[in-house]
Each structure stands twice: as C-alpha cells, then as structure tokens.
Coordinates of C-alpha atoms (C1' of nucleotides) in Angstrom, one line a residue:
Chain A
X2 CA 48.0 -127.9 136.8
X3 CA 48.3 -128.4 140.6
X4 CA 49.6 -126.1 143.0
X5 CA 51.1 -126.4 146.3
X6 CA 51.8 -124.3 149.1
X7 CA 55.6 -124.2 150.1
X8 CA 57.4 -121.6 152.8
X9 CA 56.7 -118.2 153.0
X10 CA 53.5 -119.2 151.0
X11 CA 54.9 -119.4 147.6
X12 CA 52.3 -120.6 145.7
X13 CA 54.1 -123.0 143.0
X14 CA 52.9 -125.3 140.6
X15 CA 53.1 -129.1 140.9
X16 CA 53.9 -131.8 139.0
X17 CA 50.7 -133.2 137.8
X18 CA 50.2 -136.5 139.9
X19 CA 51.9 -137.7 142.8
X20 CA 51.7 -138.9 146.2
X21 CA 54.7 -138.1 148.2
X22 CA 55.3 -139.9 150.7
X23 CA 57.2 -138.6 154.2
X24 CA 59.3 -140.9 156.1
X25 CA 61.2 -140.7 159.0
X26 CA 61.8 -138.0 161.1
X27 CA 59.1 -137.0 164.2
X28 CA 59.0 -133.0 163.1
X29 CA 55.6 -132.2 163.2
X30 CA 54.9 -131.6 159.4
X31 CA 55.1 -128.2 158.1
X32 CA 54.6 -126.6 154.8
X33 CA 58.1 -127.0 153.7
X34 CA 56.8 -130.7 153.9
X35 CA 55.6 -130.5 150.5
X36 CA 58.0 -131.3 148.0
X37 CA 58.9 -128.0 145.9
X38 CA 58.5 -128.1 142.1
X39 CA 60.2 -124.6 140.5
X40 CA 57.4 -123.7 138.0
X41 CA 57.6 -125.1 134.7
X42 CA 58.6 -122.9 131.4
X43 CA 54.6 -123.9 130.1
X44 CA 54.1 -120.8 131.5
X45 CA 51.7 -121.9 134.4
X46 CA 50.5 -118.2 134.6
X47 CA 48.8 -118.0 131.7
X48 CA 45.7 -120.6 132.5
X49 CA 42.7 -118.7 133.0
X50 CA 41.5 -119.3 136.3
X51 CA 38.6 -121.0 134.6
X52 CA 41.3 -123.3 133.3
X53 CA 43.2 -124.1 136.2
X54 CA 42.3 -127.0 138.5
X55 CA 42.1 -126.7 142.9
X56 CA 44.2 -129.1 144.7
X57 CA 42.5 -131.5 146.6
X58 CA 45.0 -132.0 150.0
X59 CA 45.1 -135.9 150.8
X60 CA 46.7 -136.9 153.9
X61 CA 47.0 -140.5 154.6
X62 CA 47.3 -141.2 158.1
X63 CA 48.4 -144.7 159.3
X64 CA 45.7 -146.2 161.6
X65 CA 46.9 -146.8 165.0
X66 CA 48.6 -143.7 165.6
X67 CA 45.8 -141.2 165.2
X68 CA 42.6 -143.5 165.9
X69 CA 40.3 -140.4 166.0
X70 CA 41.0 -138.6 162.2
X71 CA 40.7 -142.5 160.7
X72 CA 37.8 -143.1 161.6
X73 CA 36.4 -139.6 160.4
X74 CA 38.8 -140.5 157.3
X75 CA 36.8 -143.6 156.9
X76 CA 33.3 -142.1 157.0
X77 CA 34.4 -139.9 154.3
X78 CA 35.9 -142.2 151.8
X79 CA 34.6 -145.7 151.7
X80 CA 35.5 -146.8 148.2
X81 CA 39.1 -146.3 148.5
X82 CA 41.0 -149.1 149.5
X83 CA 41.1 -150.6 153.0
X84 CA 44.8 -149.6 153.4
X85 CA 45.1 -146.1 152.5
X86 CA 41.9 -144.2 153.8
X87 CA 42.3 -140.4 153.6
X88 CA 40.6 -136.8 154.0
X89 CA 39.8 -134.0 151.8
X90 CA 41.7 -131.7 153.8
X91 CA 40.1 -128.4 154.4
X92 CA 41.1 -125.7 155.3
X93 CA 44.0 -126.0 157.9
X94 CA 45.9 -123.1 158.9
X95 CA 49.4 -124.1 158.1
X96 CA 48.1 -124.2 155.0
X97 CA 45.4 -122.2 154.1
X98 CA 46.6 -120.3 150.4
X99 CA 48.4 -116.4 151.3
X100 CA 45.3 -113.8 149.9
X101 CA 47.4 -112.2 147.8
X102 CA 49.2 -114.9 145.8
X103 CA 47.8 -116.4 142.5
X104 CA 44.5 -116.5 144.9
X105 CA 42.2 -117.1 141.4
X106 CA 44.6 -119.4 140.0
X107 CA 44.3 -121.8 142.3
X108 CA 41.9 -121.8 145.3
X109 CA 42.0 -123.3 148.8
X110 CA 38.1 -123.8 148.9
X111 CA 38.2 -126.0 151.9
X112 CA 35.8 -125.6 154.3
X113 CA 35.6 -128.7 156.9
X114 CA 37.7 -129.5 159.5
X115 CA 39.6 -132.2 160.5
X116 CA 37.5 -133.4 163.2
X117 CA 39.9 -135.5 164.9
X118 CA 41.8 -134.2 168.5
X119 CA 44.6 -133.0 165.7
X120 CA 44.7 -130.5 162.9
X121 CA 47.2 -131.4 160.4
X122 CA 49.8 -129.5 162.0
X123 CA 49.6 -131.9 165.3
X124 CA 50.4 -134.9 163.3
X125 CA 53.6 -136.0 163.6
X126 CA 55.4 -137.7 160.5
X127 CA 55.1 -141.3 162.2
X128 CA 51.3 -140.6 162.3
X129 CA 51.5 -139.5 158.9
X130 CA 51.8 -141.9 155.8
X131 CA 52.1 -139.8 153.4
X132 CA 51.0 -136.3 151.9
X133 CA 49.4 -135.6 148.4
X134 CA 47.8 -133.4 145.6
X135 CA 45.6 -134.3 143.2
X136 CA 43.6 -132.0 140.7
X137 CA 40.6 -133.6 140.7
X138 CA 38.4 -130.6 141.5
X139 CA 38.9 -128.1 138.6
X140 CA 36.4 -124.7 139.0
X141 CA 33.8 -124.3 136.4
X142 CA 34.6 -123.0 133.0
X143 CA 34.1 -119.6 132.8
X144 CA 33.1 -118.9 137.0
X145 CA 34.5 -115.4 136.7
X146 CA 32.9 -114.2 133.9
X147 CA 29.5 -115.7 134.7
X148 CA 29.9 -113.9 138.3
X149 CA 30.8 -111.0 136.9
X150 CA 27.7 -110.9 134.3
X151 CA 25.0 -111.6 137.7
X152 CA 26.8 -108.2 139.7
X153 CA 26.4 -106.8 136.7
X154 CA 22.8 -107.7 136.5
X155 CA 22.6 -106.8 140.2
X156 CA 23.6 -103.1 140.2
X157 CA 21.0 -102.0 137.9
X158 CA 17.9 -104.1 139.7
X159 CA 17.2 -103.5 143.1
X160 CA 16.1 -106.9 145.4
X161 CA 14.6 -106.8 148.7
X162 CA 17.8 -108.5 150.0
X163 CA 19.6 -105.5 149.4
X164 CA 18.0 -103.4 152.5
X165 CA 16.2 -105.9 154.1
X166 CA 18.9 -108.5 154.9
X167 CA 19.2 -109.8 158.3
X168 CA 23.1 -108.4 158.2
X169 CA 21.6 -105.0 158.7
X170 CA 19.9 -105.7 162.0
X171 CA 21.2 -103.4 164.5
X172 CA 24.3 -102.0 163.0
X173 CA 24.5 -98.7 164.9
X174 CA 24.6 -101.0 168.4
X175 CA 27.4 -102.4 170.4
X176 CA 29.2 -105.3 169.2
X177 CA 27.6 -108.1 171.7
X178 CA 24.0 -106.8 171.3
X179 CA 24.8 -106.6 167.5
X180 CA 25.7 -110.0 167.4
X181 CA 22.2 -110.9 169.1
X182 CA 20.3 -108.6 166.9
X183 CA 22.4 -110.8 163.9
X184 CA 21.1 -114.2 165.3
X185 CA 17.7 -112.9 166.3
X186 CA 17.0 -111.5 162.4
X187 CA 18.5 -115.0 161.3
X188 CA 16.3 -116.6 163.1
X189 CA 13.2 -115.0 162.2
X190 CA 14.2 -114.6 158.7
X191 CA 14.1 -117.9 157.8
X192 CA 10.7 -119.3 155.7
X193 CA 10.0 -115.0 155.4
X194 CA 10.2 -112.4 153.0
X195 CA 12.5 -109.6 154.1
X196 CA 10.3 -107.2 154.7
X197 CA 8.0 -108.6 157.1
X198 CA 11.3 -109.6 158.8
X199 CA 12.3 -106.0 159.1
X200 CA 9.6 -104.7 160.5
X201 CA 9.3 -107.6 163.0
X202 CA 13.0 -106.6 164.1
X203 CA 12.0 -103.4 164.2
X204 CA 8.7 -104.1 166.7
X205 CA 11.4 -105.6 168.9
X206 CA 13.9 -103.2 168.9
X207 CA 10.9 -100.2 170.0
X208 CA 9.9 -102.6 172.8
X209 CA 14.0 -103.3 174.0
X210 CA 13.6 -106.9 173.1
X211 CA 16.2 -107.4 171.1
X212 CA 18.4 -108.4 174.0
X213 CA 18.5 -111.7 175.3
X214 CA 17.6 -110.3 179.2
X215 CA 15.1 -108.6 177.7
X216 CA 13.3 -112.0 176.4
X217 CA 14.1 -114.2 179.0
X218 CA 12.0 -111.8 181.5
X219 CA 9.2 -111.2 178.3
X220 CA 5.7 -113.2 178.1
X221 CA 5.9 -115.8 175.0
X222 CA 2.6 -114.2 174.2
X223 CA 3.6 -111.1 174.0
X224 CA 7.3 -111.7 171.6
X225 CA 4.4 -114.1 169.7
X226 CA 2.4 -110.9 169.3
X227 CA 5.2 -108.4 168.1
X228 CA 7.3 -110.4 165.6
X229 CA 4.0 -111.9 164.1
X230 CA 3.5 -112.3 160.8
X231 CA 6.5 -113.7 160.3
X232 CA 6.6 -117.3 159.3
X233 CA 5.7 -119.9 162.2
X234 CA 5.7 -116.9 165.1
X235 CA 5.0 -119.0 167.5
X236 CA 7.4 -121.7 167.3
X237 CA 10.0 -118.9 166.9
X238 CA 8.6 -117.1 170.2
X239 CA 9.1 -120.2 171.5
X240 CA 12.8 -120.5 169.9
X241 CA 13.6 -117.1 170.9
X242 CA 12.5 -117.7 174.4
X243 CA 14.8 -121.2 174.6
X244 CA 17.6 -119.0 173.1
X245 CA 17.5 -115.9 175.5
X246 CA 18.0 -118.5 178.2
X247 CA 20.6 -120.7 176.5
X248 CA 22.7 -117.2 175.7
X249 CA 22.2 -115.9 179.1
X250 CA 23.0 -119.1 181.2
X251 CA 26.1 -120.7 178.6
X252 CA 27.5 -117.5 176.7
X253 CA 27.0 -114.8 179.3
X254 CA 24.3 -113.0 177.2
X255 CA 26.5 -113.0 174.1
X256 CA 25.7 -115.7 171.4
X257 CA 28.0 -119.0 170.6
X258 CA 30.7 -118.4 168.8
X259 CA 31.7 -121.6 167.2
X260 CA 29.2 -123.0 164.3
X261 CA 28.9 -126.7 166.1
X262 CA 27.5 -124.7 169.4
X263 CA 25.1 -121.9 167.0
X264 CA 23.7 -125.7 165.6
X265 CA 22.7 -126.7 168.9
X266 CA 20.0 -123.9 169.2
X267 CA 16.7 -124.3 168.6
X268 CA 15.7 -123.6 165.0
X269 CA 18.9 -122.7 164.0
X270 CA 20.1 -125.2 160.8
X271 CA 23.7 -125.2 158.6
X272 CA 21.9 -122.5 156.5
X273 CA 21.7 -120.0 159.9
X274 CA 24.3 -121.1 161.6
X275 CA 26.6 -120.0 158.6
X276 CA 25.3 -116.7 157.9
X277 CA 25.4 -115.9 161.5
X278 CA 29.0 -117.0 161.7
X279 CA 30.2 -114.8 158.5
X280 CA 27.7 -111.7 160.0
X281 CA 27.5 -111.4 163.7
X282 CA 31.6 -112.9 164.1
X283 CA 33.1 -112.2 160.8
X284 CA 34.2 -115.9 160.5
X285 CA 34.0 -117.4 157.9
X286 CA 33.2 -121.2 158.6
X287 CA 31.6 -121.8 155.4
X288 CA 29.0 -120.4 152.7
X289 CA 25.6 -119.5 153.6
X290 CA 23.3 -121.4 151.5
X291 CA 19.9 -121.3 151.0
X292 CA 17.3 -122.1 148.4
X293 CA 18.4 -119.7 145.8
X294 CA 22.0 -120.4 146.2
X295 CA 21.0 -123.8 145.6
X296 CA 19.0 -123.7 142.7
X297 CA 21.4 -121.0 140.8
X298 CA 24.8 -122.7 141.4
X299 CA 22.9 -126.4 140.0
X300 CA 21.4 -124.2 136.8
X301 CA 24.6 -122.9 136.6
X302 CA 26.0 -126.3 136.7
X303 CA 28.7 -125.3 139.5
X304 CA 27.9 -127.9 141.8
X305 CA 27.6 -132.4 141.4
X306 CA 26.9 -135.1 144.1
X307 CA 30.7 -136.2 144.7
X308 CA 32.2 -137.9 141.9
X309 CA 29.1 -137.7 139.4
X310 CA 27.6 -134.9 136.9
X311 CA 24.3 -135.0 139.1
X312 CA 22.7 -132.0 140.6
X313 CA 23.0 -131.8 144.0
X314 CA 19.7 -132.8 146.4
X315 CA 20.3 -130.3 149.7
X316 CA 21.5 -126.9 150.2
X317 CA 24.3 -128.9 152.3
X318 CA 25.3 -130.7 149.3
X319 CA 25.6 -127.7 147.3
X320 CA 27.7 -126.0 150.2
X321 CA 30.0 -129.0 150.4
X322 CA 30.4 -128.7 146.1
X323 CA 30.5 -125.2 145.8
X324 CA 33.5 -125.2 148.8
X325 CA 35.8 -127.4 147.4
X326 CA 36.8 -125.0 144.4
X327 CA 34.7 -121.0 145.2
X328 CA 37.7 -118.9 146.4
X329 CA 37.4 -118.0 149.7
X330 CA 36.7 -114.4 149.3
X331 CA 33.9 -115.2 147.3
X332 CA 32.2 -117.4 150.3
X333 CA 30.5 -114.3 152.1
X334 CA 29.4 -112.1 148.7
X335 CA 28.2 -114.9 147.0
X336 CA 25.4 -114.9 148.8
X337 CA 23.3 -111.7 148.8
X338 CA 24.8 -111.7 145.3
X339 CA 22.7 -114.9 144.0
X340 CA 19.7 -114.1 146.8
X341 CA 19.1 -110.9 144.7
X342 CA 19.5 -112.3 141.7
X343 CA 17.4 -115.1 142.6
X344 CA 14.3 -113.0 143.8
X345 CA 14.8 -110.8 141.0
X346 CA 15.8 -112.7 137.3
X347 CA 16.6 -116.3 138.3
X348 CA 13.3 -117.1 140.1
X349 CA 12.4 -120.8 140.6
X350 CA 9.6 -120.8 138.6
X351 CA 9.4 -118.8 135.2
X352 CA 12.8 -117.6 135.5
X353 CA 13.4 -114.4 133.6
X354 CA 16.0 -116.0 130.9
X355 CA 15.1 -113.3 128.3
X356 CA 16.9 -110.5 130.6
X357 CA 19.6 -112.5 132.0
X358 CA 22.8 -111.7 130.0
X359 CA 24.3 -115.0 131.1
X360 CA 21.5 -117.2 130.2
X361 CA 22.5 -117.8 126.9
X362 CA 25.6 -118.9 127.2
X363 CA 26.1 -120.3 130.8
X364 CA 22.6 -121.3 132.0
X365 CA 22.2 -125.2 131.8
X366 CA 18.5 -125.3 133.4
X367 CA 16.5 -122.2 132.3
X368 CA 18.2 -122.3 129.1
X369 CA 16.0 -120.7 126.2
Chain B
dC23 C1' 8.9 -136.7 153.5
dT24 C1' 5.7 -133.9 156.1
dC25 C1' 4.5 -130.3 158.9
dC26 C1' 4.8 -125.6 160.6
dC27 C1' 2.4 -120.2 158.6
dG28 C1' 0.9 -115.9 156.4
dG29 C1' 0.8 -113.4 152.3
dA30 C1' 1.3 -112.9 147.4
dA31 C1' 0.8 -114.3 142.9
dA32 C1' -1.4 -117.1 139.5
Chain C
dT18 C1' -9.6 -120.8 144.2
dT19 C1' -5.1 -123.1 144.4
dT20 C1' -0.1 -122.8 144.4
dC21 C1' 4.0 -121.1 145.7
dC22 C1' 7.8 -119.2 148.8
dG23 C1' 10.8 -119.6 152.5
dG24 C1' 14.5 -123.4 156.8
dG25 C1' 14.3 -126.4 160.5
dA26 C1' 12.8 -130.4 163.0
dG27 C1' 10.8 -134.9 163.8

DNA sequence: CTCCCGGAAA
DNA sequence: TTTCCGGGAG
C-alpha cells in the first residue's frame, strides 16, 4: 500500500502503481498536485506498520528547464532510461508527512536534499514532467517490535553512552557556548571511549577553554596537554586550534549551522557533522551513524546496498538505507539507543546473543 | 586502504 | 604479547 500526502496533510492511501503525470498549467506544484485516492474498503489501517511499504517520491523533471536538479538526477539514477531520469525525493517541506497522522504507517524517511537552485516547490509544472509513488522501500518486518525489545534491553543495563555522551557537554551554559561545547565533545569523541572524553571536556572547561576565543589565544601545546589521552590529541589540538579560528572569523564565535559548512571543518566527517546537527541545533539533517549503528542495523538486516540484499560497506551507506524507510522521530534516539546496546550486548566481536531477547528471532548475523 | 593513538582485553 | 576499539583524512 502507498500513501500520499494530499491538502491539509491527509495522509491517504494510493493506488498501488502509477505515474501521474501533470500537464499544463505554470502553478508551482503543490500538494494538492497529487492525485487523491479516497481509501479503499481493504481496510488500509489495519497493516502493521511492519507490513506497510514507504513511498518513494519520483519527480521527473524535463531536462532543459531545470539544468541544475538533472544533472544531480542523473548522478543518482544511471540505469533508468535516458529520457526519464529522476530523484528520490527527500524530504521537501511541502511535503514532509504531518507528525501526527498515520506517522508509523507510512514514513517520510527522506533525508537528502534536492541539491539543485530549486526545492520541489520552485518547480513549476512546465519544469515538471511528471510526479510519482512507488512502494519500493517497504520497512523491515517486524522494526517496532525489534526496537522495542533493544529499549527494553537498555533500561535494565547501563552503557557508558548513557552519561558520558558528547550531548551532555555543557548543558547548564548558554545556548552559543553550548553549541561549541557540543562540537568540541564531538570532536574529540571520535576514535575514544566516553570516559576519557568526559574528563578531557572537563580539563577544558576548569581551564575556560571550551570557548572558541579561549583557543584561538591558547598554546597548541598546552590544549595537546589537557585533552590528552584522548585518541590522536594532537592532531585534534591541532583541529581545535583550526576550528576556534574558522568559528571566530566565519560564524562570529558560534559554530556553522548548516551540515555542508560543519563538513568543511577539520576532522569533522558525516558521522560528526550529524550528531552535532541533531545536538548543538536540534536539526535534524540526518541520522548519526557510527560503527555500532552500522554493524546492528546490517545484523539486523535493516539496511542493503541500493537495489540488492547485500550488507552495506560504510556508515554512509547505512545512513542512506536506514533513511529511506526509519520514521523520522526515530532518527535522533536511534542512536544512543543502538550505541548502548552495542557497547553492552551486541558487541562486534563475541556478541552476547545468549542475553539478547531479540537474537533469536530477529538477529541474522550473531544468530545462535 | 592505511595511518593516526592510548588503553583495555584477550 | 597481540588484537581490538573508535572517525577522519589523504
């Protein structure tokens, strides 16, 4: 079953395959675009979410019009045919899924933008060729129940994550030196357990380094000394220093705001740039993957290379996967969720299957 | 694919 | 003693 999103964000199901094509008319196109289906008496409600498939937007754009969003449209999708090219539409505004309609029946899970001058809204109908949904993403049998069996798991073990993330880091300051604590902890977090991260937050916060002034005026040496032993200090010290700088010349001692300008500092990666994004701006860009993220989701078998049954080969590919049918409330808890339950039962080597209630029935790699 | 690094676990 | 754990960059 398909869904589509039609005024005053009805969510109603679709007839199962179709490509609708808009003609005429230069109205820029609109929800109401979408042809309207009433639901169907096969009770449409009744499908588990489990069961229930995540429409996957096409928009085929005609060539000369919009020269920008084809050729992004033809990076994406080489094997379709020359003539109609199109995008996996993410995530768009106009028509992003209301939170409280039939949100686990069907999911938005779109993540990337059109990176052409125009969001789908800008497009006029000449530029547009035509509009459709397909269900060819369906959610993973059973995704709620398995979820709901790792929190379960979660509130009776305790994991380092829990009060050692880097979404802790300075909590009781003002918003703008919060947000540099956030990017600071990311940044030194990464390749390091949590708790040599703590207290190398907590060496710079007695010493007043954890703003970016603060750094920019501060010895290399010295920030090498205090935040030691994290993982590669002094490349970090180094990063840190590069950062202060960049923050205090481009961003007026506040941190970037968009995830394309947090990926331009040094030593911060998709993996960063994400969690910083969700943490320090509440913006949810995309989910913050990392190795355990990774490894659980492909046990789990929630994630494939596009197209194939294959495990995916980077944290990126999993983020990509796991965005196109993950609900999008699910994007920012899904992450401390698996971390813990990653450093605690679902380790990457001897995972502890015996005491993981799901591994039995849900668990494709450390099966029993 | 390799390197960066320290500490912990095997 | 060796192996592993952690992201990013070249």
């Amino acid at each position: 079953m398909s869904f589509c999103l039609v005024r005053n964000t009805a969510l109603l199901p679709l007839v199962p395959t179709r490509i609708q094509t808009i003609s005429s008319a230069k109205m820029p196109i609109t929800r109401s675009s979408f042809k309207r289906e009433t639901p169907s008496e096969t009770n449409p409600g009744s499908e588990g979410s489990g069961g229930s498939s995540v429409p996957e937007l096409r928009v085929f754009v005609r060539r000369k019009r919009v020269k920008k969003t084809v050729e992004v449209i033809a990076k994406e999708v080489k094997e379709e045919s020359s003539a109609q090219k199109f995008v996996k539409l993410p995530d768009i505004e106009d028509f992003s899924y209301s939170k409280d309609h039939m949100y686990s029946q069907s999911t938005p899970a779109k993540t990337v933008h059109l990176t052409g001058e125009k969001s789908l809204s800008q497009l006029t109908r000449k530029e547009i060729k035509s509009v459709s949904l397909s269900d060819s993403v369906r959610p993973p049998p059973n995704w709620e129940k398995v979820l709901e069996g790792i929190r379960k798991m979660r509130s009776s073990e305790d994991a380092p994550v829990d009060s050692m993330g880097c979404e802790k880091a300075g909590s009781s300051l003002p918003a703008k030196e919060r947000r540099f604590a956030v990017l600071v902890s990311s940044l030194l977090s990464s390749q390091t357990k949590d708790q040599v991260n703590h207290g190398a937050i907590q060496r710079l916060l007695q010493n007043g380094l954890l703003a970016p002034d603060a750094i920019d005026t501060t010895n290399e040496d010295t920030i090498k000394s205090l935040i030691y032993p994290v993982g590669f200090y002094t490349r970090k010290a180094s990063n840190l220093k590069k950062i202060a700088k960049i923050c205090l010349s481009k961003y007026d001692g506040d941190i970037p705001s968009s995830l394309e300008e947090l990926l331009l500092l040094p030593g911060i990666g998709p993996k960063m740039a994400h969690l910083v994004m969700n943490v320090a701006w509440n913006n949810v860009q995309g989910i913050c993957v990392d190795t355990h993220v990774h490894r659980i989701c492909n046990r789990l078998g929630w994630v494939s290379r596009p197209r194939t049954k294959q495990k995916t080969r980077t944290p990126e590919e999993t983020r990509e996967s796991l965005q196109l049918w993950l609900p999008k409330e699910e994007w920012v808890p899904i992450n401390p969720l698996l971390v813990g339950f990653g450093q605690t039962i679902c380790t990457p080597l001897r995972p502890r299957c015996a005491i993981c209630a799901e591994s039995y029935w849900f668990c494709f790699d450390g099966r029993l």
